[in-house]
Amino acid sequence: TPVEWNQWLKNDFEEGVSALHPEIHETIAYLRNSGAEYVQMTGTGSAAYGIYQKEESAAKSRLWALEKDWSAETCSMGTCL
């Protein structure tokens, strides 16, 4: 489950990149605090994503990102690919 992924899926770049780019840290913290069961920064930090059980929480996070003039999408598992 996404909750279990937090125990063993990590991005080794997250700490260093977040220190250099506070907006990445802000995004990851927001996603974690907004109900995402799993949050990850991709690769070297070009994107971050959250996996939510509640569509409403995901939609609120999308609006938060769009208000910052960032790109954001929501979709059901398996349909974003």
Coordinates of N, CA and C in Angstrom, one line a residue:
T1 N 0.8 -1.2 0.0 CA 0.0 0.0 0.0 C 0.9 1.2 0.0
P2 N 0.3 2.4 -0.4 CA 1.1 3.6 -0.4 C 1.7 4.0 1.0
V3 N 0.9 3.7 2.0 CA 1.4 4.0 3.4 C 2.7 3.2 3.6
E4 N 2.7 1.9 3.3 CA 3.9 1.1 3.5 C 5.1 1.5 2.6
W5 N 4.8 2.1 1.5 CA 5.9 2.6 0.6 C 6.8 3.5 1.3
N6 N 6.2 4.3 2.2 CA 7.0 5.3 3.0 C 8.2 4.7 3.7
Q7 N 8.0 3.4 4.1 CA 9.1 2.8 4.9 C 10.3 2.3 4.0
W8 N 10.1 2.1 2.8 CA 11.2 1.6 2.0 C 11.5 2.3 0.6
L9 N 10.7 3.2 0.2 CA 11.0 3.9 -1.0 C 11.4 5.3 -0.7
K10 N 12.6 5.6 -1.0 CA 13.2 7.0 -0.7 C 14.0 7.5 -1.9
N11 N 14.0 8.8 -2.0 CA 14.8 9.4 -3.0 C 16.0 10.0 -2.4
D12 N 17.2 9.5 -2.7 CA 18.4 9.9 -2.0 C 18.8 11.4 -2.3
F13 N 18.2 12.0 -3.3 CA 18.5 13.4 -3.6 C 17.6 14.4 -2.9
E14 N 16.5 13.9 -2.3 CA 15.5 14.8 -1.7 C 16.0 15.7 -0.7
E15 N 16.8 15.3 0.3 CA 17.3 16.2 1.3 C 18.2 17.3 0.8
G16 N 19.2 16.9 -0.1 CA 20.1 17.9 -0.6 C 19.4 18.9 -1.6
V17 N 18.5 18.4 -2.4 CA 17.8 19.3 -3.4 C 16.9 20.2 -2.7
S18 N 16.2 19.7 -1.7 CA 15.2 20.5 -0.9 C 15.9 21.6 -0.2
A19 N 17.1 21.4 0.3 CA 17.9 22.4 1.0 C 18.3 23.5 0.0
L20 N 18.6 23.2 -1.2 CA 18.9 24.2 -2.2 C 17.7 24.9 -2.8
H21 N 16.6 24.2 -2.8 CA 15.4 24.7 -3.5 C 14.2 24.6 -2.5
P22 N 14.0 25.6 -1.7 CA 13.0 25.6 -0.6 C 11.6 25.3 -1.1
E23 N 11.3 25.6 -2.4 CA 9.9 25.3 -2.9 C 9.7 23.8 -3.0
I24 N 10.7 23.1 -3.2 CA 10.6 21.6 -3.3 C 10.2 21.1 -1.9
H25 N 10.9 21.6 -0.9 CA 10.6 21.2 0.5 C 9.2 21.6 0.9
E26 N 8.8 22.9 0.5 CA 7.5 23.4 0.8 C 6.4 22.5 0.1
T27 N 6.7 22.1 -1.1 CA 5.7 21.2 -1.8 C 5.6 19.8 -1.2
I28 N 6.7 19.2 -0.8 CA 6.7 17.9 -0.2 C 6.0 18.0 1.1
A29 N 6.3 19.0 1.9 CA 5.6 19.2 3.2 C 4.1 19.4 3.1
Y30 N 3.7 20.2 2.1 CA 2.3 20.5 1.9 C 1.6 19.2 1.5
L31 N 2.1 18.4 0.6 CA 1.5 17.2 0.2 C 1.4 16.2 1.3
R32 N 2.4 16.1 2.1 CA 2.3 15.2 3.3 C 1.3 15.6 4.3
N33 N 1.1 16.9 4.5 CA 0.2 17.5 5.5 C -1.2 17.6 4.9
S34 N -1.4 17.3 3.6 CA -2.7 17.5 3.0 C -3.5 16.2 2.8
G35 N -2.9 15.1 3.4 CA -3.7 13.9 3.3 C -3.1 12.8 2.3
A36 N -2.0 13.2 1.7 CA -1.4 12.2 0.8 C -0.8 11.0 1.6
E37 N -1.1 9.8 1.2 CA -0.5 8.6 1.9 C 0.9 8.4 1.5
Y38 N 1.3 8.8 0.3 CA 2.7 8.7 -0.1 C 3.1 9.9 -0.9
V39 N 4.3 10.4 -0.6 CA 4.8 11.6 -1.3 C 6.2 11.3 -1.8
Q40 N 6.5 11.7 -3.0 CA 7.9 11.5 -3.5 C 8.3 12.6 -4.4
M41 N 9.5 13.0 -4.4 CA 10.1 13.9 -5.3 C 10.7 13.0 -6.5
T42 N 10.4 13.4 -7.7 CA 10.9 12.5 -8.8 C 12.4 12.9 -9.1
G43 N 13.2 11.9 -9.4 CA 14.5 12.0 -9.9 C 15.3 13.1 -9.1
T44 N 15.8 14.1 -9.8 CA 16.6 15.1 -9.1 C 15.7 16.4 -8.8
G45 N 14.4 16.2 -8.8 CA 13.6 17.3 -8.3 C 12.7 18.1 -9.3
S46 N 12.6 17.6 -10.4 CA 11.8 18.3 -11.4 C 10.3 18.3 -11.1
A47 N 9.9 17.3 -10.2 CA 8.5 17.2 -9.9 C 8.3 16.5 -8.5
A48 N 7.2 16.7 -7.9 CA 6.8 15.9 -6.7 C 5.4 15.5 -6.9
Y49 N 5.0 14.4 -6.2 CA 3.7 13.9 -6.4 C 3.2 13.3 -5.1
G50 N 1.9 13.2 -4.9 CA 1.3 12.6 -3.8 C 0.2 11.6 -4.2
I51 N 0.1 10.5 -3.4 CA -0.9 9.5 -3.7 C -2.0 9.6 -2.6
Y52 N -3.2 9.9 -3.0 CA -4.3 10.2 -2.1 C -5.4 9.1 -2.2
Q53 N -6.0 8.8 -1.1 CA -7.2 8.0 -1.1 C -8.4 8.8 -1.4
K54 N -8.4 10.1 -0.9 CA -9.6 10.9 -1.0 C -9.4 11.9 -2.2
E55 N -10.3 11.8 -3.2 CA -10.2 12.7 -4.4 C -10.3 14.1 -4.0
E56 N -11.1 14.5 -3.0 CA -11.2 15.8 -2.6 C -9.9 16.4 -2.1
S57 N -9.1 15.6 -1.4 CA -7.8 16.1 -0.9 C -6.8 16.3 -2.0
A58 N -6.9 15.4 -3.0 CA -6.0 15.6 -4.2 C -6.4 16.8 -4.9
A59 N -7.7 17.1 -5.1 CA -8.1 18.2 -5.8 C -7.7 19.5 -5.1
K60 N -7.8 19.6 -3.8 CA -7.3 20.7 -3.1 C -5.8 21.0 -3.3
S61 N -5.0 19.9 -3.3 CA -3.6 20.0 -3.5 C -3.3 20.5 -4.9
R62 N -4.1 20.1 -5.9 CA -3.9 20.6 -7.2 C -4.2 22.1 -7.3
L63 N -5.2 22.5 -6.7 CA -5.5 24.0 -6.7 C -4.4 24.8 -6.0
W64 N -3.9 24.2 -4.9 CA -2.8 24.9 -4.2 C -1.6 25.1 -5.2
A65 N -1.3 24.1 -5.9 CA -0.2 24.2 -6.8 C -0.5 25.1 -8.0
L66 N -1.7 25.1 -8.5 CA -2.1 26.0 -9.6 C -2.0 27.4 -9.2
E67 N -2.4 27.7 -7.9 CA -2.3 29.1 -7.4 C -0.9 29.6 -7.3
K68 N 0.0 28.7 -7.3 CA 1.5 29.1 -7.3 C 2.0 29.2 -8.7
D69 N 1.1 29.0 -9.7 CA 1.4 29.0 -11.1 C 2.3 27.8 -11.5
W70 N 2.1 26.7 -10.8 CA 2.8 25.4 -11.1 C 1.9 24.5 -11.9
S71 N 2.4 23.6 -12.6 CA 1.7 22.6 -13.3 C 1.2 21.6 -12.3
A72 N -0.1 21.1 -12.4 CA -0.6 20.1 -11.5 C -1.7 19.3 -12.2
E73 N -1.8 18.1 -11.9 CA -2.8 17.2 -12.5 C -3.3 16.2 -11.4
T74 N -4.5 15.8 -11.5 CA -5.0 14.7 -10.7 C -5.6 13.6 -11.6
C75 N -5.5 12.4 -11.2 CA -6.0 11.3 -11.9 C -6.1 10.1 -11.1
S76 N -6.9 9.1 -11.5 CA -7.0 7.8 -10.8 C -5.8 7.0 -11.1
M77 N -5.4 6.1 -10.2 CA -4.3 5.2 -10.4 C -4.4 4.5 -11.7
G78 N -3.3 4.5 -12.5 CA -3.2 3.8 -13.8 C -3.7 4.6 -14.9
T79 N -4.3 5.8 -14.7 CA -4.8 6.6 -15.8 C -3.9 7.8 -16.2
C80 N -2.9 8.1 -15.4 CA -2.1 9.2 -15.7 C -0.9 8.9 -16.6
L81 N -0.7 7.6 -16.8 CA 0.4 7.2 -17.6 C 0.2 7.4 -19.1

